[in-house]
GROMACS .gro file of C-alpha atoms in nm:
model
  200
    1MET     CA    1   2.732   8.217   3.516
    2LEU     CA    2   2.536   8.147   3.194
    3PRO     CA    3   2.645   8.256   2.845
    4LYS     CA    4   2.463   8.565   2.724
    5PHE     CA    5   2.247   8.388   2.466
    6TYR     CA    6   2.140   8.133   2.731
    7GLN     CA    7   2.031   8.425   2.948
    8ASN     CA    8   1.843   8.587   2.661
    9CYS     CA    9   1.657   8.266   2.576
   10ALA     CA   10   1.570   8.197   2.941
   11HIS     CA   11   1.453   8.555   3.002
   12TYR     CA   12   1.225   8.523   2.700
   13VAL     CA   13   1.027   8.226   2.840
   14LEU     CA   14   1.062   8.271   3.219
   15THR     CA   15   0.939   8.536   3.461
   16PRO     CA   16   1.209   8.709   3.674
   17ALA     CA   17   1.122   8.485   3.971
   18GLN     CA   18   1.139   8.170   3.755
   19TYR     CA   19   1.470   8.281   3.606
   20LYS     CA   20   1.613   8.333   3.957
   21MET     CA   21   1.497   7.982   4.050
   22LEU     CA   22   1.674   7.846   3.740
   23GLU     CA   23   1.997   8.028   3.834
   24ILE     CA   24   1.989   7.892   4.188
   25LEU     CA   25   1.917   7.536   4.075
   26LEU     CA   26   2.199   7.545   3.821
   27MET     CA   27   2.439   7.673   4.086
   28LEU     CA   28   2.332   7.397   4.328
   29LEU     CA   29   2.368   7.131   4.057
   30GLN     CA   30   2.722   7.246   3.986
   31ILE     CA   31   2.824   7.264   4.351
   32HIS     CA   32   2.651   6.955   4.491
   33LYS     CA   33   2.655   6.737   4.176
   34THR     CA   34   2.310   6.591   4.240
   35VAL     CA   35   1.978   6.589   4.056
   36THR     CA   36   1.770   6.453   4.344
   37ILE     CA   37   1.493   6.697   4.434
   38GLU     CA   38   1.510   6.605   4.804
   39LYS     CA   39   1.886   6.677   4.819
   40LEU     CA   40   1.847   7.003   4.628
   41ALA     CA   41   1.565   7.107   4.862
   42THR     CA   42   1.792   7.041   5.161
   43VAL     CA   43   2.051   7.293   5.040
   44PHE     CA   44   1.813   7.536   4.866
   45PRO     CA   45   1.876   7.885   5.017
   46GLN     CA   46   1.519   7.978   5.104
   47PRO     CA   47   1.407   8.042   5.465
   48ILE     CA   48   1.104   7.812   5.452
   49ARG     CA   49   1.034   7.455   5.564
   50PHE     CA   50   1.199   7.167   5.378
   51GLU     CA   51   0.868   7.037   5.240
   52SER     CA   52   0.782   7.381   5.102
   53ARG     CA   53   1.125   7.406   4.934
   54ARG     CA   54   1.078   7.060   4.783
   55GLN     CA   55   0.734   7.150   4.647
   56SER     CA   56   0.867   7.481   4.512
   57ILE     CA   57   1.139   7.301   4.312
   58GLN     CA   58   0.891   7.038   4.194
   59ARG     CA   59   0.643   7.304   4.074
   60PHE     CA   60   0.921   7.482   3.884
   61LEU     CA   61   1.030   7.163   3.708
   62LEU     CA   62   0.669   7.092   3.606
   63LEU     CA   63   0.618   7.435   3.447
   64PRO     CA   64   0.545   7.421   3.073
   65GLN     CA   65   0.828   7.679   3.034
   66SER     CA   66   1.071   7.424   3.184
   67SER     CA   67   0.996   7.168   2.912
   68ILE     CA   68   1.240   7.069   2.639
   69PRO     CA   69   1.063   7.259   2.356
   70TYR     CA   70   1.030   7.584   2.555
   71LEU     CA   71   1.367   7.603   2.727
   72TRP     CA   72   1.610   7.370   2.549
   73PHE     CA   73   1.507   7.400   2.181
   74PRO     CA   74   1.575   7.777   2.154
   75LEU     CA   75   1.917   7.725   2.314
   76ILE     CA   76   2.023   7.438   2.089
   77LYS     CA   77   1.889   7.616   1.779
   78ARG     CA   78   2.086   7.930   1.864
   79TRP     CA   79   2.397   7.727   1.944
   80VAL     CA   80   2.376   7.548   1.607
   81LYS     CA   81   2.332   7.880   1.426
   82ASN     CA   82   2.640   8.024   1.602
   83SER     CA   83   2.855   7.711   1.572
   84PHE     CA   84   2.802   7.602   1.214
   85LYS     CA   85   2.937   7.805   0.924
   86ALA     CA   86   2.688   7.950   0.679
   87GLY     CA   87   2.799   7.711   0.404
   88ASN     CA   88   2.776   7.403   0.626
   89LYS     CA   89   2.406   7.321   0.621
   90ARG     CA   90   2.430   6.950   0.707
   91LEU     CA   91   2.366   6.829   1.061
   92ILE     CA   92   2.445   6.474   1.170
   93PHE     CA   93   2.228   6.311   1.438
   94ALA     CA   94   2.252   5.976   1.614
   95ILE     CA   95   1.953   5.796   1.761
   96ASP     CA   96   2.011   5.557   2.048
   97ARG     CA   97   1.830   5.393   2.336
   98THR     CA   98   1.973   5.288   2.668
   99GLN     CA   99   1.843   5.130   2.985
  100TRP     CA  100   1.949   5.355   3.273
  101ARG     CA  101   1.853   5.194   3.604
  102SER     CA  102   1.474   5.155   3.573
  103GLN     CA  103   1.444   5.413   3.292
  104ASN     CA  104   1.437   5.326   2.922
  105VAL     CA  105   1.587   5.643   2.769
  106PHE     CA  106   1.546   5.710   2.398
  107VAL     CA  107   1.755   6.003   2.272
  108ILE     CA  108   1.855   6.180   1.952
  109SER     CA  109   2.187   6.368   1.969
  110LEU     CA  110   2.368   6.614   1.745
  111ILE     CA  111   2.715   6.487   1.651
  112GLU     CA  112   2.977   6.761   1.659
  113GLN     CA  113   3.354   6.707   1.673
  114LYS     CA  114   3.321   6.350   1.811
  115ARG     CA  115   3.076   6.469   2.076
  116ALA     CA  116   2.709   6.375   2.107
  117ILE     CA  117   2.494   6.667   2.228
  118PRO     CA  118   2.145   6.551   2.334
  119VAL     CA  119   1.876   6.745   2.149
  120TYR     CA  120   1.558   6.559   2.238
  121TRP     CA  121   1.474   6.255   2.448
  122LEU     CA  122   1.184   6.039   2.560
  123LEU     CA  123   1.137   5.803   2.853
  124LEU     CA  124   0.975   5.491   2.710
  125PRO     CA  125   0.708   5.334   2.935
  126LYS     CA  126   0.847   4.983   2.880
  127ARG     CA  127   1.166   4.782   2.861
  128GLY     CA  128   1.329   4.685   2.533
  129CYS     CA  129   1.341   4.823   2.180
  130SER     CA  130   1.156   5.123   2.043
  131ASN     CA  131   0.887   5.089   1.777
  132LEU     CA  132   0.821   5.297   1.464
  133GLY     CA  133   0.571   5.527   1.639
  134GLU     CA  134   0.822   5.608   1.915
  135GLN     CA  135   1.099   5.662   1.658
  136LYS     CA  136   0.882   5.910   1.466
  137LYS     CA  137   0.788   6.083   1.791
  138LEU     CA  138   1.158   6.128   1.876
  139ILE     CA  139   1.262   6.261   1.534
  140ARG     CA  140   0.955   6.470   1.439
  141PRO     CA  141   1.029   6.776   1.664
  142LEU     CA  142   1.365   6.820   1.488
  143LEU     CA  143   1.198   6.857   1.147
  144GLN     CA  144   1.066   7.200   1.243
  145LEU     CA  145   1.358   7.294   1.466
  146PHE     CA  146   1.621   7.237   1.194
  147LYS     CA  147   1.412   7.287   0.881
  148GLU     CA  148   1.683   7.512   0.732
  149TYR     CA  149   1.939   7.230   0.746
  150GLN     CA  150   1.993   6.902   0.567
  151MET     CA  151   1.975   6.623   0.824
  152LEU     CA  152   2.156   6.290   0.836
  153VAL     CA  153   2.036   6.034   1.093
  154LEU     CA  154   2.260   5.749   1.211
  155GLY     CA  155   2.118   5.444   1.385
  156ASP     CA  156   2.245   5.109   1.505
  157ARG     CA  157   2.078   4.772   1.431
  158GLU     CA  158   1.776   4.850   1.650
  159PHE     CA  159   1.671   5.096   1.379
  160HIS     CA  160   1.713   4.872   1.073
  161SER     CA  161   1.342   4.893   0.981
  162ILE     CA  162   1.245   4.951   0.618
  163LYS     CA  163   0.940   5.144   0.743
  164LEU     CA  164   1.164   5.386   0.933
  165ALA     CA  165   1.389   5.424   0.629
  166ASN     CA  166   1.088   5.498   0.406
  167TRP     CA  167   0.953   5.754   0.655
  168LEU     CA  168   1.290   5.932   0.682
  169HIS     CA  169   1.316   5.935   0.301
  170SER     CA  170   0.965   6.084   0.273
  171LYS     CA  171   1.073   6.367   0.505
  172GLY     CA  172   1.387   6.441   0.302
  173ILE     CA  173   1.619   6.311   0.575
  174ASP     CA  174   1.932   6.119   0.477
  175PHE     CA  175   2.008   5.814   0.691
  176VAL     CA  176   2.259   5.541   0.766
  177LEU     CA  177   2.094   5.253   0.952
  178CYS     CA  178   2.308   4.952   1.043
  179GLN     CA  179   2.194   4.617   0.910
  180LYS     CA  180   2.279   4.261   1.011
  181LYS     CA  181   2.509   4.092   0.762
  182GLY     CA  182   2.247   3.821   0.709
  183THR     CA  183   1.990   4.076   0.583
  184TYR     CA  184   1.866   4.014   0.230
  185ILE     CA  185   1.854   4.312  -0.006
  186ARG     CA  186   1.761   4.353  -0.368
  187GLN     CA  187   1.934   4.609  -0.583
  188GLU     CA  188   1.768   4.735  -0.899
  189ASN     CA  189   1.735   4.469  -1.172
  190GLN     CA  190   1.902   4.206  -0.950
  191SER     CA  191   1.783   3.915  -0.737
  192HIS     CA  192   1.789   3.916  -0.356
  193GLN     CA  193   2.133   3.883  -0.197
  194ARG     CA  194   2.261   3.869   0.160
  195LEU     CA  195   2.470   4.170   0.261
  196GLN     CA  196   2.763   3.949   0.359
  197SER     CA  197   2.784   3.819   0.000
  198LEU     CA  198   2.849   4.169  -0.133
  199GLY     CA  199   3.194   4.196   0.027
  200ILE     CA  200   3.113   4.512   0.221
   0.00000   0.00000   0.00000
């Protein structure tokens, strides 16, 4: 059901019982197309009471081994190593934030063949835009994960901050951050100009 390297990564961080739970949950997600714990507990094939099944799933999802760094990072790192040629050491990432129902989801995704593959994400405890601290928190785990690669980060106008640009530059990360056309910039040995006056 899972590719071999997924199995190897999962076996490395999970006990046999935890791995079996992961297999069953993945199968149920594919068949029933739901991520609701209550619905998964209803169809979970374990001869115990519903409430016990629900608590069992909840405990599994709260395991440290089920977290993004433990379970997802090894998979995405291995996938990148297998998918990108040895000479191609540049990875392109996009940062974006979206309001999904009541959740403010902040995500950084790897761009590959016009696809965005989520690598890391945060649920912001507020509505509206992210701040510099949250942006650093989102990007920082990738510095270690992809330290062998040159990174390029793309961001829309929410991420136009000079402070973010300076921080990315200090970490050796290339970036393209959209700016409003009314933004004033100053090129070396020139006076301030609005972007729209440059004919870009």
